[in-house]
XYZ file of C-alpha atoms in Angstrom:
751
model
C 53.222 -93.425 46.023
C 55.979 -92.754 43.393
C 55.927 -96.362 42.186
C 52.097 -96.224 41.896
C 52.303 -93.330 39.503
C 55.039 -94.987 37.597
C 52.901 -98.134 37.117
C 49.903 -95.943 36.110
C 51.901 -94.151 33.293
C 53.202 -97.464 32.032
C 49.751 -99.004 31.863
C 48.287 -95.798 30.261
C 50.953 -95.977 27.504
C 50.065 -99.653 26.812
C 46.357 -98.933 26.750
C 46.855 -96.112 24.149
C 49.363 -98.219 22.130
C 47.022 -101.113 21.973
C 44.100 -99.028 21.035
C 46.015 -97.309 18.058
C 47.457 -100.600 16.873
C 44.032 -102.220 16.895
C 42.558 -99.459 14.753
C 45.654 -99.775 12.529
C 44.996 -103.506 12.042
C 41.333 -102.921 11.270
C 42.220 -100.174 8.681
C 44.979 -102.096 6.952
C 42.868 -105.350 7.012
C 40.072 -103.418 5.187
C 42.621 -102.081 2.648
C 44.004 -105.563 1.950
C 40.554 -106.984 1.585
C 39.542 -104.228 -0.849
C 42.677 -104.799 -2.832
C 42.185 -108.459 -3.460
C 38.468 -108.334 -3.927
C 38.048 -105.188 -5.967
C 41.205 -103.715 -7.117
C 41.959 -106.450 -9.746
C 38.592 -105.920 -11.386
C 38.517 -102.169 -11.085
C 41.981 -101.712 -12.594
C 40.999 -103.941 -15.545
C 37.749 -102.212 -16.029
C 39.668 -98.777 -15.933
C 42.148 -99.938 -18.553
C 39.162 -100.902 -20.819
C 37.191 -97.690 -19.937
C 40.217 -95.594 -20.903
C 40.268 -97.303 -24.294
C 36.540 -96.802 -24.711
C 36.807 -93.199 -23.770
C 39.699 -92.853 -26.404
C 37.514 -94.431 -29.018
C 34.612 -92.000 -28.168
C 37.115 -89.043 -28.216
C 38.377 -90.250 -31.703
C 34.754 -90.664 -33.005
C 33.744 -87.285 -31.812
C 36.553 -85.432 -33.380
C 36.324 -87.402 -36.671
C 32.589 -86.969 -36.986
C 32.842 -83.254 -36.167
C 35.397 -82.868 -38.894
C 33.175 -84.913 -41.351
C 30.133 -82.908 -40.357
C 32.018 -79.610 -41.040
C 33.049 -81.003 -44.593
C 29.411 -82.132 -45.214
C 28.060 -78.806 -43.967
C 30.479 -76.948 -46.176
C 29.328 -78.922 -49.295
C 25.633 -78.220 -48.257
C 26.201 -74.581 -47.756
C 28.099 -74.001 -50.870
C 25.445 -76.014 -52.765
C 22.601 -73.768 -51.268
C 24.551 -70.516 -51.575
C 23.091 -68.165 -54.077
C 26.602 -66.769 -54.818
C 28.122 -70.225 -55.869
C 26.188 -71.063 -59.049
C 27.156 -73.468 -61.880
C 28.848 -71.948 -65.002
C 30.872 -72.961 -67.929
C 34.521 -71.961 -67.788
C 34.890 -71.479 -71.494
C 31.857 -69.286 -71.438
C 32.574 -67.090 -68.262
C 36.134 -67.582 -67.371
C 36.097 -64.485 -64.982
C 33.669 -66.241 -62.620
C 36.391 -68.823 -61.848
C 38.438 -66.127 -60.041
C 35.233 -65.147 -58.001
C 34.688 -68.812 -57.132
C 38.279 -69.264 -55.935
C 37.609 -66.270 -53.521
C 34.417 -67.865 -52.329
C 36.229 -71.280 -51.543
C 38.973 -69.601 -49.564
C 36.931 -69.196 -46.339
C 35.805 -72.801 -46.508
C 39.339 -74.086 -47.080
C 40.544 -72.306 -43.907
C 37.718 -73.579 -41.671
C 38.120 -77.246 -43.068
C 41.703 -77.602 -41.592
C 41.135 -81.304 -41.256
C 41.461 -82.006 -45.006
C 44.584 -81.123 -46.963
C 42.871 -80.601 -50.407
C 39.314 -79.527 -51.213
C 38.038 -79.435 -54.767
C 34.798 -78.399 -56.275
C 33.384 -79.257 -59.764
C 30.035 -78.521 -61.402
C 27.957 -81.112 -63.483
C 27.791 -78.617 -66.347
C 31.442 -77.830 -66.521
C 34.416 -79.866 -67.315
C 36.756 -77.928 -64.940
C 37.644 -78.512 -61.318
C 38.423 -75.700 -58.732
C 40.184 -75.195 -55.475
C 40.817 -72.169 -53.440
C 44.201 -71.593 -55.198
C 43.804 -72.955 -58.717
C 41.418 -74.328 -61.392
C 42.148 -76.910 -64.132
C 40.254 -79.228 -66.452
C 38.977 -82.511 -65.122
C 41.382 -84.283 -67.519
C 44.355 -82.588 -66.332
C 43.278 -83.453 -62.719
C 42.901 -87.058 -63.560
C 46.200 -87.113 -65.428
C 48.051 -85.444 -62.419
C 46.362 -87.663 -59.588
C 47.157 -91.235 -59.503
C 45.331 -93.479 -56.938
C 46.885 -96.870 -55.955
C 43.638 -98.785 -56.029
C 41.514 -96.691 -58.382
C 41.677 -96.193 -62.078
C 41.165 -92.696 -63.831
C 37.621 -93.811 -65.181
C 36.577 -95.016 -61.713
C 37.841 -91.715 -60.297
C 35.883 -89.720 -63.066
C 32.828 -91.935 -62.298
C 32.929 -91.123 -58.522
C 33.398 -87.336 -59.432
C 30.273 -87.332 -61.709
C 28.144 -89.587 -59.453
C 29.141 -89.396 -55.755
C 25.906 -90.522 -54.410
C 25.014 -89.369 -50.947
C 28.697 -89.844 -49.500
C 31.413 -91.922 -50.803
C 34.553 -92.586 -48.626
C 37.655 -94.192 -50.133
C 39.914 -96.092 -47.699
C 43.478 -94.827 -47.261
C 45.703 -95.525 -50.256
C 48.685 -94.080 -51.786
C 48.031 -90.998 -54.069
C 50.761 -89.548 -56.208
C 50.219 -85.956 -57.388
C 52.056 -82.783 -57.941
C 49.258 -81.209 -55.716
C 51.028 -82.912 -52.754
C 54.436 -81.368 -53.591
C 55.139 -84.246 -55.889
C 55.299 -86.736 -53.031
C 53.382 -89.930 -52.485
C 50.889 -89.787 -49.581
C 48.386 -92.159 -47.959
C 45.177 -90.284 -48.400
C 41.510 -90.984 -47.412
C 39.210 -89.376 -50.034
C 35.586 -88.369 -49.558
C 33.144 -87.555 -52.347
C 30.033 -85.454 -51.415
C 27.205 -83.873 -53.538
C 27.319 -80.120 -53.747
C 23.896 -79.496 -52.133
C 21.432 -80.811 -49.687
C 20.823 -84.062 -51.514
C 22.223 -85.894 -54.695
C 18.930 -85.077 -56.513
C 19.393 -81.334 -56.074
C 23.224 -81.407 -56.403
C 24.887 -78.810 -58.470
C 28.216 -80.754 -58.581
C 30.500 -82.512 -56.446
C 32.863 -81.708 -53.514
C 36.110 -83.750 -53.058
C 37.934 -83.808 -49.731
C 41.365 -85.354 -49.427
C 42.819 -85.997 -45.923
C 46.283 -87.356 -45.412
C 46.863 -90.301 -42.981
C 49.311 -88.101 -40.980
C 46.123 -86.122 -39.807
C 44.533 -89.290 -38.550
C 47.776 -90.256 -36.824
C 47.423 -87.043 -34.853
C 43.886 -87.867 -34.286
C 44.838 -91.183 -32.807
C 47.539 -89.745 -30.599
C 46.729 -89.965 -26.920
C 48.220 -89.550 -23.458
C 47.381 -93.347 -22.984
C 50.666 -95.172 -23.967
C 49.108 -98.650 -23.951
C 50.042 -100.654 -27.054
C 46.920 -101.274 -29.329
C 45.639 -101.358 -32.780
C 43.081 -98.769 -33.785
C 40.768 -99.049 -36.809
C 38.208 -96.817 -38.411
C 35.877 -99.066 -40.492
C 33.498 -97.969 -43.146
C 30.898 -100.343 -44.768
C 32.940 -103.342 -43.529
C 36.204 -102.044 -44.801
C 39.284 -100.461 -43.054
C 39.069 -96.662 -43.757
C 42.199 -95.885 -41.912
C 44.318 -97.748 -39.093
C 47.135 -97.325 -36.756
C 48.643 -100.734 -35.566
C 51.158 -101.946 -32.913
C 50.346 -105.572 -33.389
C 50.802 -107.636 -36.717
C 47.358 -109.255 -36.859
C 45.464 -110.008 -40.036
C 42.894 -107.340 -40.799
C 40.331 -110.078 -41.823
C 40.531 -111.592 -38.394
C 39.516 -108.374 -36.809
C 36.706 -107.623 -39.327
C 35.228 -111.148 -38.490
C 35.296 -110.335 -34.849
C 33.531 -106.985 -35.472
C 30.411 -108.732 -36.971
C 27.598 -108.738 -34.517
C 25.969 -106.254 -32.070
C 28.489 -106.663 -29.221
C 30.591 -103.583 -28.107
C 33.079 -105.757 -26.422
C 34.348 -109.175 -27.531
C 37.331 -111.525 -27.205
C 38.888 -113.835 -29.751
C 41.976 -116.245 -29.907
C 44.686 -115.925 -32.442
C 48.131 -117.426 -32.554
C 47.585 -118.981 -29.164
C 46.772 -115.732 -27.522
C 43.718 -113.928 -26.337
C 42.785 -110.469 -27.793
C 40.369 -107.984 -26.426
C 38.189 -106.071 -29.064
C 36.516 -102.781 -28.077
C 33.904 -101.318 -30.632
C 32.275 -97.970 -30.889
C 29.590 -97.741 -33.502
C 28.691 -94.275 -34.798
C 24.948 -93.443 -34.635
C 24.960 -90.800 -37.348
C 27.643 -92.137 -39.777
C 28.181 -95.596 -41.430
C 31.535 -95.754 -39.269
C 32.767 -98.110 -36.696
C 35.719 -97.305 -34.391
C 37.696 -100.393 -33.209
C 40.563 -100.782 -30.581
C 42.379 -104.095 -30.335
C 44.222 -104.834 -27.094
C 46.398 -107.878 -26.207
C 44.739 -109.459 -23.011
C 48.198 -110.343 -21.554
C 49.038 -106.583 -21.566
C 45.856 -105.783 -19.601
C 46.757 -108.485 -17.002
C 50.253 -107.133 -16.776
C 48.792 -103.736 -16.046
C 46.485 -105.119 -13.436
C 49.197 -107.097 -11.580
C 51.605 -104.234 -11.712
C 48.991 -101.966 -10.093
C 48.238 -104.451 -7.536
C 51.844 -104.904 -6.565
C 52.228 -101.132 -6.302
C 49.249 -101.054 -4.058
C 50.628 -103.812 -1.810
C 53.917 -102.045 -1.555
C 52.237 -98.807 -0.554
C 50.073 -100.583 2.085
C 53.046 -102.420 3.410
C 54.932 -99.146 3.757
C 51.852 -97.618 5.403
C 51.761 -100.513 7.834
C 55.229 -100.027 8.968
C 54.780 -96.265 9.196
C 51.465 -96.891 11.006
C 53.103 -98.892 13.764
C 55.681 -96.089 14.391
C 52.873 -93.474 14.241
C 50.774 -95.531 16.689
C 53.655 -95.743 19.187
C 54.521 -92.108 18.778
C 50.804 -91.206 19.370
C 50.536 -93.438 22.362
C 53.514 -91.626 23.779
C 52.117 -88.236 23.065
C 48.737 -89.000 24.359
C 50.206 -90.214 27.619
C 52.392 -87.187 28.252
C 49.627 -84.538 28.381
C 47.417 -86.887 30.546
C 50.290 -87.103 33.099
C 50.470 -83.244 32.930
C 46.790 -82.889 33.411
C 46.848 -85.180 36.415
C 49.655 -83.408 37.977
C 47.792 -80.028 37.743
C 44.623 -81.403 39.410
C 44.270 -80.904 43.239
C 45.313 -84.037 45.176
C 42.234 -84.220 47.393
C 41.529 -87.830 46.623
C 44.707 -89.660 45.678
C 42.568 -92.869 44.996
C 40.473 -91.021 42.352
C 40.998 -92.263 38.711
C 42.967 -90.011 36.439
C 40.243 -90.032 33.851
C 37.608 -89.237 36.537
C 39.737 -86.222 37.640
C 39.996 -84.957 33.988
C 36.241 -85.342 33.534
C 35.615 -83.146 36.562
C 37.832 -80.394 35.077
C 36.065 -80.653 31.818
C 32.689 -80.174 33.510
C 33.995 -77.005 35.101
C 35.349 -75.683 31.752
C 31.943 -76.489 30.157
C 30.213 -74.208 32.734
C 32.563 -71.428 31.833
C 31.983 -71.995 28.066
C 28.218 -71.805 28.655
C 28.566 -68.329 30.074
C 30.633 -67.369 26.972
C 28.188 -68.728 24.558
C 25.399 -66.748 26.266
C 27.307 -63.561 25.704
C 27.938 -64.446 22.073
C 24.077 -65.159 21.666
C 23.448 -61.624 22.812
C 25.464 -60.207 19.865
C 23.402 -62.138 17.292
C 20.643 -59.374 16.946
C 23.194 -56.886 15.865
C 24.720 -59.330 13.208
C 21.252 -60.050 11.941
C 20.478 -56.417 11.784
C 23.564 -55.803 9.565
C 22.708 -58.836 7.429
C 19.174 -57.405 6.688
C 20.702 -54.083 5.698
C 23.399 -55.562 3.555
C 20.915 -57.691 1.774
C 18.736 -54.687 0.931
C 21.764 -53.022 -0.475
C 22.392 -55.902 -2.834
C 25.480 -57.256 -1.317
C 24.388 -60.928 -1.692
C 23.444 -61.136 -5.389
C 24.621 -64.837 -5.145
C 22.088 -66.913 -3.388
C 24.558 -69.562 -1.920
C 26.541 -66.795 -0.402
C 23.602 -65.201 1.219
C 22.297 -68.431 2.594
C 25.712 -69.402 4.105
C 25.962 -66.011 5.804
C 22.397 -66.235 7.088
C 22.885 -69.851 8.461
C 26.080 -68.751 10.361
C 24.063 -66.258 12.459
C 20.984 -68.483 12.860
C 18.724 -67.230 10.006
C 17.018 -69.688 7.790
C 16.239 -67.998 4.433
C 16.632 -70.897 1.933
C 13.030 -70.409 0.570
C 11.920 -69.689 -2.945
C 10.080 -66.237 -2.334
C 10.832 -63.231 -0.400
C 9.446 -59.679 -0.040
C 9.697 -56.330 2.042
C 7.085 -55.155 4.413
C 7.219 -51.630 5.732
C 5.206 -50.881 8.902
C 4.943 -47.254 10.081
C 6.010 -46.477 13.607
C 2.991 -45.007 15.472
C 4.300 -45.154 19.178
C 7.860 -43.570 19.378
C 8.215 -45.120 22.973
C 8.380 -48.646 21.470
C 11.288 -48.607 18.847
C 11.494 -52.488 18.554
C 10.037 -54.216 15.506
C 7.373 -56.969 16.131
C 8.644 -60.321 17.095
C 6.991 -62.384 14.226
C 8.019 -65.584 15.978
C 5.392 -65.189 18.657
C 1.531 -65.411 18.449
C -0.406 -64.640 16.387
C 2.308 -64.328 13.676
C 3.755 -67.835 14.331
C 0.431 -69.437 13.108
C 1.760 -68.831 9.504
C 3.990 -71.719 8.664
C 6.902 -71.923 6.115
C 8.029 -68.263 6.610
C 11.046 -66.640 8.292
C 10.888 -62.895 8.903
C 13.552 -60.602 10.266
C 13.028 -56.848 11.203
C 15.042 -53.721 11.592
C 14.054 -50.035 12.236
C 14.530 -47.428 9.605
C 14.688 -44.119 11.560
C 14.944 -41.967 8.319
C 11.324 -42.888 7.264
C 9.961 -43.709 10.804
C 9.174 -47.293 9.854
C 9.898 -51.035 10.707
C 11.317 -53.022 7.759
C 10.541 -56.752 7.685
C 12.497 -58.958 5.291
C 10.180 -61.955 4.880
C 11.231 -65.372 3.183
C 8.530 -67.866 2.556
C 7.731 -71.155 0.752
C 4.581 -69.669 -0.730
C 3.548 -66.158 -1.995
C 0.137 -66.478 -0.175
C 1.898 -66.795 3.244
C 3.905 -63.340 2.618
C 0.649 -61.663 1.898
C -1.185 -63.294 4.855
C 1.664 -62.158 7.234
C 1.489 -58.614 5.775
C -2.239 -58.626 6.424
C -1.784 -59.868 9.966
C 0.799 -57.025 10.750
C -1.635 -54.549 9.394
C -4.510 -55.870 11.408
C -2.334 -55.949 14.598
C -1.695 -52.314 14.227
C -5.374 -51.508 13.843
C -6.169 -53.433 16.889
C -3.424 -52.169 19.071
C -3.297 -48.407 17.844
C -6.506 -47.750 15.911
C -4.591 -47.038 12.732
C -1.754 -48.707 10.739
C 0.463 -47.948 7.738
C 1.706 -51.363 6.180
C 3.369 -51.430 2.616
C 4.224 -54.557 0.742
C 6.703 -54.836 -2.234
C 6.255 -57.203 -5.153
C 7.080 -60.847 -4.192
C 10.730 -61.646 -5.530
C 12.675 -64.751 -6.205
C 16.013 -63.300 -7.325
C 18.331 -62.131 -4.491
C 19.975 -59.598 -6.721
C 16.571 -57.762 -6.962
C 16.521 -56.888 -3.307
C 17.291 -53.156 -3.841
C 14.371 -52.817 -6.352
C 12.124 -54.656 -3.729
C 12.962 -52.061 -1.086
C 12.231 -49.123 -3.632
C 8.896 -50.912 -4.412
C 7.954 -51.129 -0.714
C 9.039 -47.461 -0.367
C 6.872 -46.363 -3.246
C 3.874 -48.047 -1.796
C 4.736 -46.603 1.654
C 4.890 -43.162 0.049
C 1.169 -43.386 -0.879
C 0.094 -43.435 2.834
C -0.600 -39.689 2.526
C -3.353 -40.284 -0.036
C -4.669 -43.772 1.008
C -6.927 -44.844 3.764
C -4.910 -46.587 6.545
C -7.562 -49.234 6.753
C -6.003 -50.706 3.532
C -2.829 -52.645 2.976
C -0.490 -50.611 0.642
C 0.366 -53.171 -1.900
C 2.949 -52.013 -4.556
C 1.227 -54.145 -7.135
C -1.834 -51.915 -6.930
C -0.029 -48.566 -6.604
C 1.042 -47.834 -10.189
C 0.729 -49.550 -13.462
C 2.336 -46.754 -15.617
C 5.867 -47.747 -14.572
C 5.652 -50.994 -16.680
C 4.784 -48.874 -19.726
C 7.541 -46.153 -19.154
C 10.408 -48.511 -18.196
C 10.959 -50.123 -21.618
C 11.191 -46.642 -23.206
C 13.696 -45.574 -20.505
C 15.871 -48.573 -21.321
C 16.076 -47.440 -24.964
C 17.288 -44.146 -23.931
C 19.871 -45.850 -21.767
C 21.372 -47.487 -24.890
C 22.281 -43.873 -26.045
C 23.958 -43.197 -22.679
C 25.887 -46.389 -23.055
C 27.037 -45.505 -26.406
C 28.167 -42.048 -25.249
C 30.093 -43.662 -22.346
C 31.711 -46.097 -24.723
C 32.900 -43.279 -26.876
C 34.007 -41.240 -23.782
C 32.160 -38.329 -25.360
C 31.128 -35.984 -22.554
C 28.962 -33.606 -24.728
C 27.103 -36.564 -26.193
C 26.661 -37.984 -22.675
C 25.256 -34.846 -21.215
C 22.832 -34.628 -24.331
C 21.534 -38.233 -23.810
C 20.928 -37.745 -20.036
C 19.077 -34.490 -20.878
C 16.769 -36.619 -23.175
C 16.095 -39.159 -20.429
C 15.321 -36.407 -17.853
C 13.087 -34.579 -20.282
C 11.199 -37.882 -21.083
C 10.749 -38.722 -17.370
C 9.530 -35.145 -16.408
C 6.610 -35.513 -18.768
C 5.499 -38.784 -17.168
C 3.796 -37.177 -14.038
C 5.058 -39.860 -11.607
C 5.985 -39.588 -7.979
C 9.622 -39.266 -6.773
C 9.530 -42.921 -5.508
C 8.384 -44.026 -8.906
C 11.375 -42.162 -10.483
C 13.722 -43.885 -8.140
C 12.525 -47.237 -9.502
C 13.073 -45.989 -13.113
C 16.639 -44.602 -12.249
C 17.503 -47.896 -10.287
C 16.822 -49.850 -13.365
C 18.769 -47.494 -15.644
C 21.742 -47.393 -13.244
C 21.894 -51.123 -12.816
C 21.837 -51.651 -16.534
C 24.842 -49.368 -16.942
C 26.651 -50.873 -14.084
C 26.274 -54.341 -15.752
C 27.626 -53.131 -19.054
C 30.533 -51.140 -17.717
C 31.527 -53.114 -14.711
C 35.013 -53.771 -16.236
C 35.578 -49.926 -16.196
C 35.841 -49.600 -12.467
C 39.171 -49.172 -10.643
C 40.511 -52.567 -9.291
C 39.789 -52.829 -5.602
C 36.570 -50.700 -5.678
C 33.285 -52.187 -6.250
C 29.999 -50.729 -7.375
C 29.141 -49.711 -3.848
C 31.917 -47.101 -3.978
C 29.764 -45.299 -6.571
C 26.222 -46.276 -6.040
C 24.199 -47.514 -2.989
C 20.457 -48.203 -2.894
C 19.962 -46.005 0.272
C 21.937 -43.203 -1.450
C 19.290 -43.453 -4.174
C 16.371 -43.596 -1.619
C 17.728 -40.423 -0.035
C 17.089 -38.521 -3.211
C 14.015 -36.213 -2.632
C 13.604 -34.772 -6.129
C 14.159 -35.518 -9.728
C 17.133 -33.210 -9.990
C 18.815 -35.221 -7.103
C 18.276 -38.403 -8.951
C 19.631 -36.694 -12.147
C 22.811 -35.521 -10.439
C 23.343 -39.085 -8.943
C 23.127 -40.584 -12.565
C 25.543 -38.021 -13.956
C 28.141 -38.375 -11.269
C 27.993 -42.236 -11.909
C 28.496 -41.826 -15.624
C 31.485 -39.387 -15.123
C 33.089 -41.856 -12.731
C 32.747 -44.600 -15.418
C 34.193 -42.302 -18.116
C 37.086 -41.190 -15.800
C 38.005 -44.787 -14.876
C 41.131 -46.220 -16.633
C 40.140 -48.233 -19.600
C 40.590 -51.953 -19.372
C 43.856 -53.240 -21.177
C 42.799 -54.386 -24.643
C 43.980 -57.635 -26.018
C 46.842 -57.354 -28.505
C 45.723 -56.988 -32.151
C 46.486 -59.707 -34.738
C 48.596 -57.460 -36.699
C 50.460 -54.285 -35.777
C 48.668 -52.050 -38.200
C 45.206 -52.955 -36.934
C 44.565 -49.845 -34.603
C 45.688 -47.331 -37.390
C 43.496 -49.202 -39.961
C 40.497 -48.838 -37.481
C 40.877 -45.309 -36.996
C 40.975 -44.816 -40.869
C 37.718 -47.032 -40.915
C 36.061 -44.815 -38.478
C 37.065 -41.786 -40.253
C 35.877 -43.362 -43.513
C 32.479 -44.088 -41.944
C 32.195 -40.516 -40.641
C 32.949 -39.107 -44.210
C 30.500 -41.342 -46.028
C 27.749 -42.215 -43.489
C 25.228 -40.199 -45.575
C 25.749 -42.521 -48.617
C 22.993 -45.051 -48.692
C 25.232 -47.423 -50.498
C 27.561 -47.672 -47.499
C 27.529 -51.095 -45.899
C 29.841 -53.234 -43.835
C 30.908 -55.311 -46.951
C 31.598 -52.090 -48.979
C 33.833 -50.877 -46.010
C 35.672 -54.026 -45.859
C 36.227 -54.094 -49.547
C 37.520 -50.642 -49.454
C 40.146 -51.525 -46.880
C 40.785 -54.978 -48.371
C 39.894 -56.742 -45.249
C 37.641 -59.703 -44.515
C 34.161 -58.607 -43.164
C 34.414 -60.707 -40.098
C 37.857 -59.606 -39.063
C 36.969 -55.869 -39.737
C 33.809 -56.201 -37.380
C 35.820 -57.852 -34.605
C 38.735 -55.466 -34.890
C 36.406 -52.479 -34.974
C 34.392 -53.638 -31.952
C 37.700 -54.373 -29.922
C 38.920 -50.863 -30.659
C 35.722 -48.754 -30.524
C 33.556 -50.879 -28.195
C 30.746 -51.003 -30.737
C 30.232 -52.705 -34.122
C 30.685 -50.882 -37.340
C 26.890 -51.073 -37.845
C 26.154 -49.560 -34.541
C 28.687 -46.758 -35.219
C 27.133 -46.013 -38.663
C 23.643 -45.876 -37.103
C 24.879 -43.621 -34.312
C 26.200 -41.220 -36.679
C 23.088 -41.115 -38.868
C 20.658 -40.675 -35.828
C 22.876 -37.913 -34.496
C 22.926 -36.004 -37.698
C 19.140 -36.513 -38.062
C 18.555 -34.953 -34.759
C 20.427 -31.814 -35.965
C 18.108 -31.716 -38.949
C 14.997 -32.327 -36.933
C 15.870 -29.392 -34.547
C 17.335 -26.892 -37.126
C 15.369 -27.465 -40.357
C 11.738 -27.802 -41.628
C 12.650 -30.767 -43.825
C 10.071 -33.583 -44.025
C 10.867 -36.998 -42.299
C 11.372 -38.591 -45.766
C 13.757 -35.899 -46.790
C 15.807 -36.266 -43.696
C 15.673 -40.046 -43.939
C 17.221 -39.666 -47.486
C 19.774 -37.105 -46.373
C 21.262 -39.398 -43.618
C 21.613 -42.453 -45.893
C 18.208 -44.335 -45.762
C 16.269 -45.418 -48.849
C 12.921 -45.386 -47.281
C 11.495 -43.507 -44.335
C 10.302 -46.582 -42.560
C 13.790 -47.952 -41.938
C 15.000 -44.538 -40.791
C 12.020 -44.330 -38.230
C 12.685 -47.813 -36.962
C 16.326 -47.270 -36.400
C 15.710 -43.753 -34.820
C 13.213 -45.229 -32.245
C 15.511 -48.129 -31.438
C 18.330 -45.570 -30.555
C 16.235 -42.760 -28.830
C 12.976 -44.490 -27.575
C 10.848 -42.019 -29.776
C 9.950 -41.524 -33.258
C 11.599 -38.724 -35.299
C 8.181 -36.695 -35.192
C 7.876 -37.085 -31.524
C 11.569 -35.889 -31.072
C 10.816 -32.762 -33.279
C 7.607 -31.917 -31.370
C 9.239 -32.414 -27.934
C 12.072 -29.945 -28.958
C 9.433 -27.530 -30.226
C 7.640 -27.665 -27.058
C 10.881 -27.064 -25.141
C 11.675 -23.965 -27.095
C 8.032 -22.610 -26.786
C 8.227 -23.138 -22.899
C 11.503 -21.429 -22.752
C 10.090 -18.537 -24.795
C-alpha cells in the first residue's frame, strides 16, 4: 500500500509539471510569434509616430504664439485707446502709449522685441522706449535685408510677412549679434484698415527651446514658410534644397536617397498658417532602434522562459503537496477510490454547507436595501456611478434615466409591510424597479421608483392608488416630480411630502401629484435665491449682525407668501443647498455636510420658526468653522494694501466717480492684480464690495428718511435712479420702494 501511494504522488507531480510546462510553451510561443510578426512594424511605427506627435506639438505651440502676436496686433489696432498721433505735435501721448504696450509685451513672452509704428508718424515705439524710424534703421542691421527694404516692410507689411532667421546686430539686443525671426503685421483687423505696423522679433534660442523634447533621437527639424526655411535645428549635414525638393507634393511621409543612404521625411502642414513643419530622420537610425528593441524583447522572453520552467516545477510541487494532504484527511472507506474523486465528494459536502450560509445572507438583504433607500433620500449618493454600484451589490437595479418618490398612506396598521411591486398586478409595468420602506413618523409607505420612461412611473402610482381603493375603499397616494439627477433626491422627497400634506383638503379618489399642488413656488424661488446672495455675502464677511439682518429679510419675505409649511421646506431646502455648495470648503476636515444638515431634520420642522432656526444654526456653523488657508500673496505687502483698499472704498463709496480703475490708479496697482488680490483676501470682488456698501447705506436711508428714490440713489453714488434700482433688486430681491413699504408695514403692525 505504501508503494502504491508513492507511485501516485510521483505520477501526480509529473501530471502537474507537464500541464504547467505545456501552458508555458503555448504562451512563450505566442509571444515569440507576436514579436517576429508585429513588434518590428510596431516599433518602427511608434518611432515615426513619436516624431509626428513632436511635430504636432511644435506646430501647436508655435501657432499659439503666432496667434497671440496677431491677436495683439488686432486688439491694439481696434483699441479706442491706441490711436495714431504725431510725436512732434503730441509728445505726451508717447508716454501713454508706452504704458498701453506694457501688458502686451508681458503676455507676448514668445518674442524678445515688440515695436509699433503709425503710418502718420515717423517714430517707432516699444514698451520701454521710443525713437525715430531713422534711428531704428541705423541701429538695426539685418544680415540679408537692407535699410530701404526694412523700411518698405515697416510701411507696407501686407497681411503678414515673416522673415527667415538671420543675424541681426542692434544695441537693442545688448549690443550682441543674434539670429532672429522677424514678423511684420498690420496694426488692425486688415491691411486696408490698418493704423500702422507691428514688428515682432523672436530670437532662435526661443525656437531651440520649442524644438527641445524628451525624445533624444537624432533628427533635423525645419519650419518652412512659403517654400523657405524660417528656422531649423539640424543634427545631420544635408543640403537644405534637397529637403525642400522632397517636401514638394501632398504626401505627409516620404523617403529619398542622398549620399547612398535612405532618409525618412515627416511633414506636418498647418491648416491655418502658411507654415510647414518637417522632421528628417536617418532610416538606419530607425532600423537600429527597431532591432535594439527586438533584441531587448528576445532577452526578456528568454529570461521569462527560464524563470517559467522553474516556476512550473515549483507550482507542480506545491500543487501536489495539498493534494496529498487532502487525500490523507479523507476517510479511507474505499482505498481504490481515485484521489480526485474523493476530493470532489468533499467539495460537494462543502457546497451544501455554503448554500445554507448564502440563504442566511439573502435574508439580510431587505435590511440593506432599506438602508440604501433612506441614504438615497438623504442625498448620500450625489454621484450616479457610486449609487449604481452600491445598489448592484445588494441586488437592486437602478441604472435607469428617471426616478420619483411615491408616498402611500398606511390605512391598516395590522399590515406594516409595503406592497411587493414585483408581484401582480404591478409586475405588468415593464422597465421599472421599485423599492419600498415604511416611514413611521408620517404613517406612510415610501416607494423609490426607477424607470425607463416617465409614463411608467405615473402608471405605477395610479395602480398603487387604485389598489388602495379596491382593497380598503380609500387611499392616499402622493407623487413627486419625476427626476433625473440623483443629487435632487432630498428635494424629490420634500415634493412628495408636500403633495401628501394636501390629503386633508383633497378627495382621496384623486392621485396627489406634486405638479398639480402648487405653482406659486416657481415664482417665489428665484426671489428667495436673490436674498440668499445677501446671506452669502454676510457669511463671507463673517458679519453676524448683517447675517441676522439678511435672514430676517428672507423670513419676512416668505411669511408674506401664504404657503404651507411643506412649501416652505422646499424653499429652505433650495436656499440651504445653495449656501452649502458655496461654502463647502468652510467645514472642518473630517465632517461632512450631514453633520450640520439632513433632509429628515428639515422634514421634521413643523413651523416656519423651526425652519428659520435650522437656517440660522447652519449659517453660524459656517461662520465659526476655521477659514481655509489662503494661498500666499505674490508680495508681502498685499494684505496690508488690501485692507487699505477696503478702507478707501468705505470712505469714498458715495462718490459716483469711484470705479475699479480709479481705485487701482490711487494705489498704483494694475486693475487685474488688484481685483484678484482683493477677492482672495475678502472673498468678493471690489465691485461686489462697493455695491454691498451702497445698498446697505441706502437701506438705512430708506428706513430712516423720507428722501426720494432719486435723491437716495445720488446720495449713495449712482448718477441715475434706474442703475440704483437695478443693483438694489439684484442684491435684495425687491425694489427700493417695495423695501421701504415693507418696513413701514412692519412698523405699523408693531404699533
